[in-house]
mmCIF file of C-alpha atoms in Angstrom:
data_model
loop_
_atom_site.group_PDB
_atom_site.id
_atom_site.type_symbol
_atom_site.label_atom_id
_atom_site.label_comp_id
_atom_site.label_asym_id
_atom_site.label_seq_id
_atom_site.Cartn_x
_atom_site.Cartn_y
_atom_site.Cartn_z
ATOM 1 C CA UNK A 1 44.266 -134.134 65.263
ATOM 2 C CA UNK A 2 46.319 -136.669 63.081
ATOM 3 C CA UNK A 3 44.642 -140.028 62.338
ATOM 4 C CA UNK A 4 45.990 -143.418 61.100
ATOM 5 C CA UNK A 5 45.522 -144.525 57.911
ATOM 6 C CA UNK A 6 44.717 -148.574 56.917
ATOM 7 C CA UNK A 7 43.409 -150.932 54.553
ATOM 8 C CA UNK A 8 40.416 -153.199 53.944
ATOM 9 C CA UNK A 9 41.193 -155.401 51.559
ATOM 10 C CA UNK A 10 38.249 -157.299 50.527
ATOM 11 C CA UNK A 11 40.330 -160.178 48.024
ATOM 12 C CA UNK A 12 37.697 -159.141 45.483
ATOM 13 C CA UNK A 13 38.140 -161.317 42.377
ATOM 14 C CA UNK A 14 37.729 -159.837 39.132
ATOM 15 C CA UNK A 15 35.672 -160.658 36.010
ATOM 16 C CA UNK A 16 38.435 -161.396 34.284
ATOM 17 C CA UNK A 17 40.631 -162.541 37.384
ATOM 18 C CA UNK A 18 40.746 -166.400 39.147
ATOM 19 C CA UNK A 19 41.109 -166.774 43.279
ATOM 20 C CA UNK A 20 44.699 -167.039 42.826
ATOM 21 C CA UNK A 21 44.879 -163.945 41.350
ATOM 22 C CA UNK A 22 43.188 -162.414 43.951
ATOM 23 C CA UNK A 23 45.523 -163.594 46.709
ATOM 24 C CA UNK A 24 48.347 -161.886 44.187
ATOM 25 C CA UNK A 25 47.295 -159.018 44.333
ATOM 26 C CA UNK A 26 47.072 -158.598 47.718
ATOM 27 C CA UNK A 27 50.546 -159.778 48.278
ATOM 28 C CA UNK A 28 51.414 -157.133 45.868
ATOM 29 C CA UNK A 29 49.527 -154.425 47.774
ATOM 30 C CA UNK A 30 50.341 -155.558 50.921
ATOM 31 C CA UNK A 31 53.689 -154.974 50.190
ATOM 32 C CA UNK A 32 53.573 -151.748 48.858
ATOM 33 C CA UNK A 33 51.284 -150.675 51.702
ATOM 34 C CA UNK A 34 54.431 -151.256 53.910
ATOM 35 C CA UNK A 35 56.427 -148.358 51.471
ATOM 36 C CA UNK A 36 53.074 -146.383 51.369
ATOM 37 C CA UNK A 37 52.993 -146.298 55.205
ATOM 38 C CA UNK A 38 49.816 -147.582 56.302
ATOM 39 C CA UNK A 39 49.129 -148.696 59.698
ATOM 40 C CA UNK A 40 47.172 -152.419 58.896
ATOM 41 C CA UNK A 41 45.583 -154.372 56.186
ATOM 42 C CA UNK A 42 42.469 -156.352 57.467
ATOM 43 C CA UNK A 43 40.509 -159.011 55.552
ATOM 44 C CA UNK A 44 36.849 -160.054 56.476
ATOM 45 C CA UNK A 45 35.561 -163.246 56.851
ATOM 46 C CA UNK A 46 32.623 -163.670 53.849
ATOM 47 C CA UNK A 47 30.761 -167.401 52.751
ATOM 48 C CA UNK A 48 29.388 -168.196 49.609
ATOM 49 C CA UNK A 49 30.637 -164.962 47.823
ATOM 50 C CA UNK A 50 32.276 -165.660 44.557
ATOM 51 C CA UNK A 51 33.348 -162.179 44.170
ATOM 52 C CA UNK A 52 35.281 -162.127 47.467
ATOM 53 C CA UNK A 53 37.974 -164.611 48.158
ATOM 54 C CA UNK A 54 38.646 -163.744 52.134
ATOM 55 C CA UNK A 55 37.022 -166.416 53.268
ATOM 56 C CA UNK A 56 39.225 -167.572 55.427
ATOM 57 C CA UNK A 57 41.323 -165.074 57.092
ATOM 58 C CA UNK A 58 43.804 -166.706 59.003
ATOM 59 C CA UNK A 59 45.082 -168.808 56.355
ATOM 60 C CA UNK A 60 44.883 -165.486 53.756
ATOM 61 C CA UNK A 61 46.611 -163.435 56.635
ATOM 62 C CA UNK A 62 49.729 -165.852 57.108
ATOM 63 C CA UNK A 63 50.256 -166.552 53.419
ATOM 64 C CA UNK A 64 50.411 -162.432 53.237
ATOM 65 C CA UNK A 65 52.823 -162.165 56.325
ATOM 66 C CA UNK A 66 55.002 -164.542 54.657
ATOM 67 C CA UNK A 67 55.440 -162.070 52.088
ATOM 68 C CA UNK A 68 55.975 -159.213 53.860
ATOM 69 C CA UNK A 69 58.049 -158.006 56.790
ATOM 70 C CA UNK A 70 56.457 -154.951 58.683
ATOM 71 C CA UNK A 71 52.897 -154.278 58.324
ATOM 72 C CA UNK A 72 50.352 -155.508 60.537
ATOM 73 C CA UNK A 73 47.754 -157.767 59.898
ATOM 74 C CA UNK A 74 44.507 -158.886 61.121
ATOM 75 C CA UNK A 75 41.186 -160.093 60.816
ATOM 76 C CA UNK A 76 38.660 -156.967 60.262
ATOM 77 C CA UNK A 77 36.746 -159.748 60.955
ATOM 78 C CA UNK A 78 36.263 -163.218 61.957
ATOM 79 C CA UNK A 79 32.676 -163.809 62.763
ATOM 80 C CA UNK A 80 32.801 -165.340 66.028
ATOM 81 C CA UNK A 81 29.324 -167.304 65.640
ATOM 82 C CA UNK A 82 30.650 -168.852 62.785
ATOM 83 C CA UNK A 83 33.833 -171.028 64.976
ATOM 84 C CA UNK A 84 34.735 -172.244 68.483
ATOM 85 C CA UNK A 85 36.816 -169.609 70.551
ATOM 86 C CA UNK A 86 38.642 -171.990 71.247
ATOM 87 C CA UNK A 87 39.959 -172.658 67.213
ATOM 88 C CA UNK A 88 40.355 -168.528 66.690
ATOM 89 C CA UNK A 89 42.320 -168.641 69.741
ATOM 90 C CA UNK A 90 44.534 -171.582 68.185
ATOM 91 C CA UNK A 91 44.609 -170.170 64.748
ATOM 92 C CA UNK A 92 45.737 -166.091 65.925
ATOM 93 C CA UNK A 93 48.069 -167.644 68.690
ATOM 94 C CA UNK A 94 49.692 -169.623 66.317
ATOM 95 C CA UNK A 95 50.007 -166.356 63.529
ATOM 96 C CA UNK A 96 51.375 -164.301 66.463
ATOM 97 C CA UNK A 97 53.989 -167.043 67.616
ATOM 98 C CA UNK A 98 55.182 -166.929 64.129
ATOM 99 C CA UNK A 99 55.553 -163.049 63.398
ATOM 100 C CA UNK A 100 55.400 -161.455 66.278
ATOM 101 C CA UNK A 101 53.953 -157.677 67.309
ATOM 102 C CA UNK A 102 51.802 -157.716 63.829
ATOM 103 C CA UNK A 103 48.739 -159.229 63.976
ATOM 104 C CA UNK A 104 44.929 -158.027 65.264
ATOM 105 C CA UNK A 105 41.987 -159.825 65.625
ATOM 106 C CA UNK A 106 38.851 -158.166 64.600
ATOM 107 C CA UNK A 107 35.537 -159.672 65.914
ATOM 108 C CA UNK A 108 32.418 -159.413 64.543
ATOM 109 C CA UNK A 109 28.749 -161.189 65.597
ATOM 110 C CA UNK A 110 27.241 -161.340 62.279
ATOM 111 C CA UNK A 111 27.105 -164.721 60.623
ATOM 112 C CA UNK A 112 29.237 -162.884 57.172
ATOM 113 C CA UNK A 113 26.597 -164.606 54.971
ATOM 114 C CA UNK A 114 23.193 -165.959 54.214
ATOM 115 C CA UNK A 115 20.942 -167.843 56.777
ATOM 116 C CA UNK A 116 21.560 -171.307 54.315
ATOM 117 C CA UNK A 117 25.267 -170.624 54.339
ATOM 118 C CA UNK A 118 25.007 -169.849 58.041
ATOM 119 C CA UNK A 119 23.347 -173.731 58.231
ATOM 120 C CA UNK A 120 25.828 -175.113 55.977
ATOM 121 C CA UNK A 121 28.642 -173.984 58.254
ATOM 122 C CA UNK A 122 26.340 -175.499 61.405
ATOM 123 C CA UNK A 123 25.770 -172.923 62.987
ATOM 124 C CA UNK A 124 22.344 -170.790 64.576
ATOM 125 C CA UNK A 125 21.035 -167.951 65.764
ATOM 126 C CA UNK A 126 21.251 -169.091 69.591
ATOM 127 C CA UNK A 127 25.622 -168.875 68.501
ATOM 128 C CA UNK A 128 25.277 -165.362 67.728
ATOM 129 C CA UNK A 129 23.763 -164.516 71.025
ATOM 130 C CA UNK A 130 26.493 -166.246 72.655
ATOM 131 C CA UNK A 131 29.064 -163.493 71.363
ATOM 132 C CA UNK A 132 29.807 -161.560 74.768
ATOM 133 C CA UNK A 133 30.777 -164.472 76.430
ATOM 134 C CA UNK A 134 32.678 -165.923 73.558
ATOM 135 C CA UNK A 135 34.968 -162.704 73.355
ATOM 136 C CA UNK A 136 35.659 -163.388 77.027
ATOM 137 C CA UNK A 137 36.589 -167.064 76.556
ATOM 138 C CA UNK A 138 38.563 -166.393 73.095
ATOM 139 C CA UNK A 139 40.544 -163.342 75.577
ATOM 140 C CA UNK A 140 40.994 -165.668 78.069
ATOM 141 C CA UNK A 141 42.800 -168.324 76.089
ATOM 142 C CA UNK A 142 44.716 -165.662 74.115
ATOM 143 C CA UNK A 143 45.913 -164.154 76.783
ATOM 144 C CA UNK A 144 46.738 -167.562 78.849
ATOM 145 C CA UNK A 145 44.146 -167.136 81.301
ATOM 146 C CA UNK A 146 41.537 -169.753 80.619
ATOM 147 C CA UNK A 147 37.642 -169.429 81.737
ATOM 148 C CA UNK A 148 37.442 -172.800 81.232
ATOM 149 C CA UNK A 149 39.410 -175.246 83.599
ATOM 150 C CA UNK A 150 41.988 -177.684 82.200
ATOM 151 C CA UNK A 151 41.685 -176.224 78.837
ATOM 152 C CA UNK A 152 44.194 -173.992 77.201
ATOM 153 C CA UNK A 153 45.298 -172.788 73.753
ATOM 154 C CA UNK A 154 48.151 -173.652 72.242
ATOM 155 C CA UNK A 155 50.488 -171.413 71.154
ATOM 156 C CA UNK A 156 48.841 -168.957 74.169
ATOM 157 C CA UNK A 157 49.900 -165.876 76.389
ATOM 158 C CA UNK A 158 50.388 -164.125 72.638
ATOM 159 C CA UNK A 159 50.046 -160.668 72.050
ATOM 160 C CA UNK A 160 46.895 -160.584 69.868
ATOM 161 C CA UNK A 161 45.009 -157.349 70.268
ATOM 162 C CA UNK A 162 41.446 -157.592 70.692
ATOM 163 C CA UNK A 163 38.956 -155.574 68.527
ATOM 164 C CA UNK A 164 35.180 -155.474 67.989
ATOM 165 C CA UNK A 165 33.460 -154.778 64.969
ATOM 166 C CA UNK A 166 29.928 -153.819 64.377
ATOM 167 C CA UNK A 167 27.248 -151.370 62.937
ATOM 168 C CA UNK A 168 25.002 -151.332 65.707
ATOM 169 C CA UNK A 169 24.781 -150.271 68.836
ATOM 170 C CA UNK A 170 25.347 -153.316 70.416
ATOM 171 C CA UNK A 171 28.542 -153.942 69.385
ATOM 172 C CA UNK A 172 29.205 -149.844 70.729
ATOM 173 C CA UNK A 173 27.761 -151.297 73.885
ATOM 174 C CA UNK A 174 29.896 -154.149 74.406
ATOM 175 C CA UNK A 175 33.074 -152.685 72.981
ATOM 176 C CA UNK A 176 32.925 -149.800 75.656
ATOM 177 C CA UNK A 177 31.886 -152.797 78.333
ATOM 178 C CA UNK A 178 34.719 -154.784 77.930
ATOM 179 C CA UNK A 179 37.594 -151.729 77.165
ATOM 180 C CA UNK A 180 38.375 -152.725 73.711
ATOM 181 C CA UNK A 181 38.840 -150.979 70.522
ATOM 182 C CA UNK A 182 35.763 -150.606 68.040
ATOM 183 C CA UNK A 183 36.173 -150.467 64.445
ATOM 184 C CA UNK A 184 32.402 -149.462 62.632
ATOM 185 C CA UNK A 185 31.850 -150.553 59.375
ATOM 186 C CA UNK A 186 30.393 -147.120 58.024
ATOM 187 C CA UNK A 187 31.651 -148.339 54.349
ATOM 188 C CA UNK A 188 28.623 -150.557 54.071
ATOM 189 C CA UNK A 189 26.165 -149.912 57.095
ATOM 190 C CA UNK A 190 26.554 -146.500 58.141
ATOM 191 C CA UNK A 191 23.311 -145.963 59.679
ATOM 192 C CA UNK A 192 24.298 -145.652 63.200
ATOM 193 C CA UNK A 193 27.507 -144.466 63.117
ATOM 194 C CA UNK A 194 27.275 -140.887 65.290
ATOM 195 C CA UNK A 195 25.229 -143.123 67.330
ATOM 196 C CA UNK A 196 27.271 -145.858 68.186
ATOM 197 C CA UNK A 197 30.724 -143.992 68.498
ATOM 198 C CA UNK A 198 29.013 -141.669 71.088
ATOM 199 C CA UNK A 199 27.700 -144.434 73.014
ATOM 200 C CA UNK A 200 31.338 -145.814 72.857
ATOM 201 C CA UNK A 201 32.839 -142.846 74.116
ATOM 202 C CA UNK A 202 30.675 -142.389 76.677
ATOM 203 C CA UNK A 203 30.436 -145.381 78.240
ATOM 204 C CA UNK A 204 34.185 -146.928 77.830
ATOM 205 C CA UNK A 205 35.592 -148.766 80.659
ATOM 206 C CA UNK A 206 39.515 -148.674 80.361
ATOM 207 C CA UNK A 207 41.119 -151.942 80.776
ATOM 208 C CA UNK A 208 44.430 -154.110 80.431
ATOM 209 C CA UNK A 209 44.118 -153.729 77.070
ATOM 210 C CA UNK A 210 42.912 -150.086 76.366
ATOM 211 C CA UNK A 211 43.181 -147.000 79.060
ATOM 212 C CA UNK A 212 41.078 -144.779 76.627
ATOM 213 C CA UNK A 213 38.428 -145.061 73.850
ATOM 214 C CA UNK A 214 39.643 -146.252 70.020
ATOM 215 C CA UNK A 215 37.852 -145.744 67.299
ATOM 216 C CA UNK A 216 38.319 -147.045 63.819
ATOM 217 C CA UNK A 217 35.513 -146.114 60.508
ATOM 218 C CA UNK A 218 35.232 -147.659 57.709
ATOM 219 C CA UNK A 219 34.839 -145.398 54.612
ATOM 220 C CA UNK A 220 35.279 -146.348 50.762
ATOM 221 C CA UNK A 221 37.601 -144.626 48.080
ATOM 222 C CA UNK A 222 38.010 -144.442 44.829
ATOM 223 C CA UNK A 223 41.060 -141.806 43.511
ATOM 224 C CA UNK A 224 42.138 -141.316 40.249
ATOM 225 C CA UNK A 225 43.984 -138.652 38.553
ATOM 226 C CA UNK A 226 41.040 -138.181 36.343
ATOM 227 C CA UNK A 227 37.902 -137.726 37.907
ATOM 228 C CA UNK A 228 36.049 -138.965 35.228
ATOM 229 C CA UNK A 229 37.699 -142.073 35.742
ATOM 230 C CA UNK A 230 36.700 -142.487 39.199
ATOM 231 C CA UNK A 231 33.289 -141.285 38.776
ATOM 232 C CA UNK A 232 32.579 -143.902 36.277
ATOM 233 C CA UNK A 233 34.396 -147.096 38.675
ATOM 234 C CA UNK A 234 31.982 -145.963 41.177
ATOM 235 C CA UNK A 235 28.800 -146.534 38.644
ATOM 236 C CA UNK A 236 30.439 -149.825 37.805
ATOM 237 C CA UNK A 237 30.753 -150.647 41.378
ATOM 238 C CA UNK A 238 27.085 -149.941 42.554
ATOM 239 C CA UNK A 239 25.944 -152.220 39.699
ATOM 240 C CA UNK A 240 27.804 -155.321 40.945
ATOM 241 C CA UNK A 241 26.423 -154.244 44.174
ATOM 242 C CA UNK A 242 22.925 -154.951 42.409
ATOM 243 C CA UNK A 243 24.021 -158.363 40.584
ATOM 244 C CA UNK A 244 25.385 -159.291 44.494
ATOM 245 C CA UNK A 245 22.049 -157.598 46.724
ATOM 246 C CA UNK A 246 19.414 -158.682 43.328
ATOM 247 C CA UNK A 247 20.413 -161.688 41.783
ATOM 248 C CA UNK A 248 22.729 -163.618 44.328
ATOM 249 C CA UNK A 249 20.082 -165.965 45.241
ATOM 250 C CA UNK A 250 19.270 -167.784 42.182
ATOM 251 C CA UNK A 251 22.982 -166.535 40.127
ATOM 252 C CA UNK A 252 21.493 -163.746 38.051
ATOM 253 C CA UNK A 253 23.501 -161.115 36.750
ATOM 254 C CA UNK A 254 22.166 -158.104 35.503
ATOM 255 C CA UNK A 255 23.100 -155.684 31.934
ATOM 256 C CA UNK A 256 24.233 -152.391 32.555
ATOM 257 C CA UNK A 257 20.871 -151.474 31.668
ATOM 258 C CA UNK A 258 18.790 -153.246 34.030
ATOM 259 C CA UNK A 259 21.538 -152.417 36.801
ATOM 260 C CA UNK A 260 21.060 -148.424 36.064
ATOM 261 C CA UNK A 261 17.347 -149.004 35.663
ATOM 262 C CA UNK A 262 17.590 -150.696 39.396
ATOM 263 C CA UNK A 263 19.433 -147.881 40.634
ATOM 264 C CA UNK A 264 16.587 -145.242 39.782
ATOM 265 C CA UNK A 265 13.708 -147.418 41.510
ATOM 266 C CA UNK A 266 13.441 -147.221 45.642
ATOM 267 C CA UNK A 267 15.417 -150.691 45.865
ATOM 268 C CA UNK A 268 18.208 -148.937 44.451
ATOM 269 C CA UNK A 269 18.549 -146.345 47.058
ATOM 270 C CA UNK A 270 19.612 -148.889 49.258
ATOM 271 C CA UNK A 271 23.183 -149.053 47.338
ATOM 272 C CA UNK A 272 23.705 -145.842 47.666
ATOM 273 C CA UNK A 273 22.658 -145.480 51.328
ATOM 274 C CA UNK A 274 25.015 -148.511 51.754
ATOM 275 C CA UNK A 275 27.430 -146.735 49.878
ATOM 276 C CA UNK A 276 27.250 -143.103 51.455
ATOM 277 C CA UNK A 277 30.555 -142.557 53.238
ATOM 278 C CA UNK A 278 32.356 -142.779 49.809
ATOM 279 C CA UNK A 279 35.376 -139.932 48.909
ATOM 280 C CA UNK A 280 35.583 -140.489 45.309
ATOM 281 C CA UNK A 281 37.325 -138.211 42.974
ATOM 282 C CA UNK A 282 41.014 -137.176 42.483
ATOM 283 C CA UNK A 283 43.631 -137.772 44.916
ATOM 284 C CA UNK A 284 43.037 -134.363 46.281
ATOM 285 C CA UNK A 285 39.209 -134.301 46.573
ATOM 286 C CA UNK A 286 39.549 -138.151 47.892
ATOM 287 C CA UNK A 287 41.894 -136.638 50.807
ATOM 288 C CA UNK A 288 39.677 -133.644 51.750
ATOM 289 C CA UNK A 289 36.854 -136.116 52.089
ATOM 290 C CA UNK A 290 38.934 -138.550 54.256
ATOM 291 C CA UNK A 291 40.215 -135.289 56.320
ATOM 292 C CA UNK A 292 36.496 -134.740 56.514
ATOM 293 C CA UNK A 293 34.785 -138.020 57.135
ATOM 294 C CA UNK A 294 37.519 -138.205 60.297
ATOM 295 C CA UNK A 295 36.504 -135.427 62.125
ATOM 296 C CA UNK A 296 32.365 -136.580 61.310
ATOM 297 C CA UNK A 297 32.832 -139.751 62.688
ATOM 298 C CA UNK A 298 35.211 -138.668 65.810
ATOM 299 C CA UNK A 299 37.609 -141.906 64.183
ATOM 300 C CA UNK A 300 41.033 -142.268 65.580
ATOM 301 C CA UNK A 301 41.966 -144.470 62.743
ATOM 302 C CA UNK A 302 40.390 -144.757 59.329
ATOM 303 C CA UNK A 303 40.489 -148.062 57.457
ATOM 304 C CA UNK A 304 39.664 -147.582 53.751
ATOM 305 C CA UNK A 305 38.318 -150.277 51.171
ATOM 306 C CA UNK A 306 38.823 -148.917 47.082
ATOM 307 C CA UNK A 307 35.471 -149.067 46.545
ATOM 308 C CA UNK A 308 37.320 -149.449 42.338
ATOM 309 C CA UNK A 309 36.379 -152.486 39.673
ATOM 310 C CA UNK A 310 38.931 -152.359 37.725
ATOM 311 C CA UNK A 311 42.193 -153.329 39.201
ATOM 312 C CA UNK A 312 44.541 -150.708 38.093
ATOM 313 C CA UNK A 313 42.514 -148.212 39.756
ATOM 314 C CA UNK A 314 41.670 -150.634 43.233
ATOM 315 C CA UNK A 315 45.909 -150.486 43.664
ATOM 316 C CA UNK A 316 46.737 -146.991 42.282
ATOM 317 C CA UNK A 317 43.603 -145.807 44.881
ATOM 318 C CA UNK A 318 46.264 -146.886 47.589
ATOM 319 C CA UNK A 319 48.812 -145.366 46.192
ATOM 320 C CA UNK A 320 47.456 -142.051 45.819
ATOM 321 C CA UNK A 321 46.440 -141.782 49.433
ATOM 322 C CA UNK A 322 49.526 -143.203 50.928
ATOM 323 C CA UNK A 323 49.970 -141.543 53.876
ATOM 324 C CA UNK A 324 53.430 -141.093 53.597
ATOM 325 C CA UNK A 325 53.126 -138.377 50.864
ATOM 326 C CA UNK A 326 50.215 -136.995 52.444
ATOM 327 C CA UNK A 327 49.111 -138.035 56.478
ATOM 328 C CA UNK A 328 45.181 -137.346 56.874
ATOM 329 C CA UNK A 329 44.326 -134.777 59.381
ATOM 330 C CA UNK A 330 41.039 -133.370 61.070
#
């Protein structure tokens, strides 16, 4: 069985890199992703993360759809919780009206930051429970069939594709309730990933949107011709993964040393359980893994996020796995 390739691009900013440069170069992939022949680039919604510029994925999403002419876009995701459906419906109506058959809308019930962050955005908890309806009210004005009377979106009746995102059961659950597709983020939580896609499978009600069950999996890649090379991007990414998990809440960032030294204590292990659907190594051991990881996580669609530092190696990561010189099967 064939599977569709796509992107998760996270609009990481480099050391050495400003915000601006960020949004470059994902113009610049984004455009070569189109050559490469990958299905979709997504961007997630993230607060208060100075490494990671997608904080606001509409407005990164149109200014990349500007710039290109065929790939499809989307939101992989906007945390629901975090806006009324009623402004996502607005903001994705509005990037469908304007280019038309290529964009998705990813949902997600996590807050996509810290419990301050969460308050400085005005927000609670009681918002996050309020997800399952919230999908139903954001489909209904989407899809011009308002839940609530004498309110409706405009631009509405657009073809924005649904999707639910999650790393739990619950979103598994509600996914398969409301017959959409479900994307698991296995590149960071990967816990329950067997779990949830069986649940998903099982239980999937088809509906107008989906007659069958759709699974995408996150997984994260590093390729480089030299496997040294990619070996040692992956050290370098597991210690910003401590300065971001260790020292985020009072803006510490940690040596080399005291990252490695990190790494080897419990605490550590929790990068690399974060971290454990990985394929790093050269293009060839990268696409093994990918055929691999497909056929472990029953995915109809993989979306891959270069797990690389170093920018050069983030882009050629891409490149190396387009699937256009080589289509991932399982």
């Amino acid at each position: 069985m064939s599977v569709d390739l796509s992107i998760l691009d996270l609009a990481q900013v480099g050391a050495d890199e400003t915000v601006r440069d960020s949004f470059a170069a994902s113009v610049d992939m984004a455009q070569r992703a189109e050559t490469w022949g990958y299905k979709r680039i997504w961007y997630a919604e993230h607060h208060n993360m100075s490494t990671i510029a997608s904080s606001a994925p509409a407005v990164l999403i149109a200014h990349v759809a500007a710039n290109t002419q065929t790939i499809r876009l989307g939101a992989g995701g906007v945390m629901l919780p975090n806006h009324a459906p009623l402004t996502i419906a607005e903001q994705f109506g509005t990037l469908a009206s304007l280019h038309p058959g290529r964009i998705d809308l990813g949902l997600g019930r996590a807050p996509g930051s810290d419990q301050q962050t969460f308050a400085a955005l005005r927000r609670t908890i009681a918002d996050a429970d309020r997800f399952p309806s919230d999908v139903l009210e954001l489909q209904g004005f989407l899809t011009g069939h308002s839940r609530i009377e004498g309110v409706r979106a405009t631009p509405g009746g657009v073809d924005v594709p649904l999707y639910i995102l999650g790393s739990s059961l619950f979103g598994a659950q509600l996914a398969a309730a409301l017959g959409l597709p479900y994307a698991f983020a296995s590149h960071f939580a990967p816990a329950a990933l067997l779990d949830a896609v069986a649940l998903y499978r099982r239980e999937f009600q088809p509906s107008e949107q989906l007659d069958a069950p759709y699974v995408i999996a996150g997984v994260g890649v590093i390729a480089d011709d030299d496997e040294a090379v990619a070996a040692d991007q992956l050290l370098r990414a597991k210690r910003a993964r401590v300065t971001a998990l260790f020292g985020r809440a009072n803006g510490r960032k940690f040596t080399d040393e005291e990252a490695d030294a990190i790494l080897s204590l419990p605490q550590g292990r929790q990068i690399d359980q974060m971290m454990q659907y990985a394929g790093v190594g050269t293009p060839s051991q990268v696409r093994e893994y990918l055929d691999w990881f497909a056929g472990h996580a029953d995915a109809d669609e993989l979306i891959v996020a270069s797990l690389a530092p170093d920018r050069g190696v983030w882009l050629n990561t891409f490149g190396h796995l387009a699937p256009a010189a080589a289509p991932v099967n399982s």
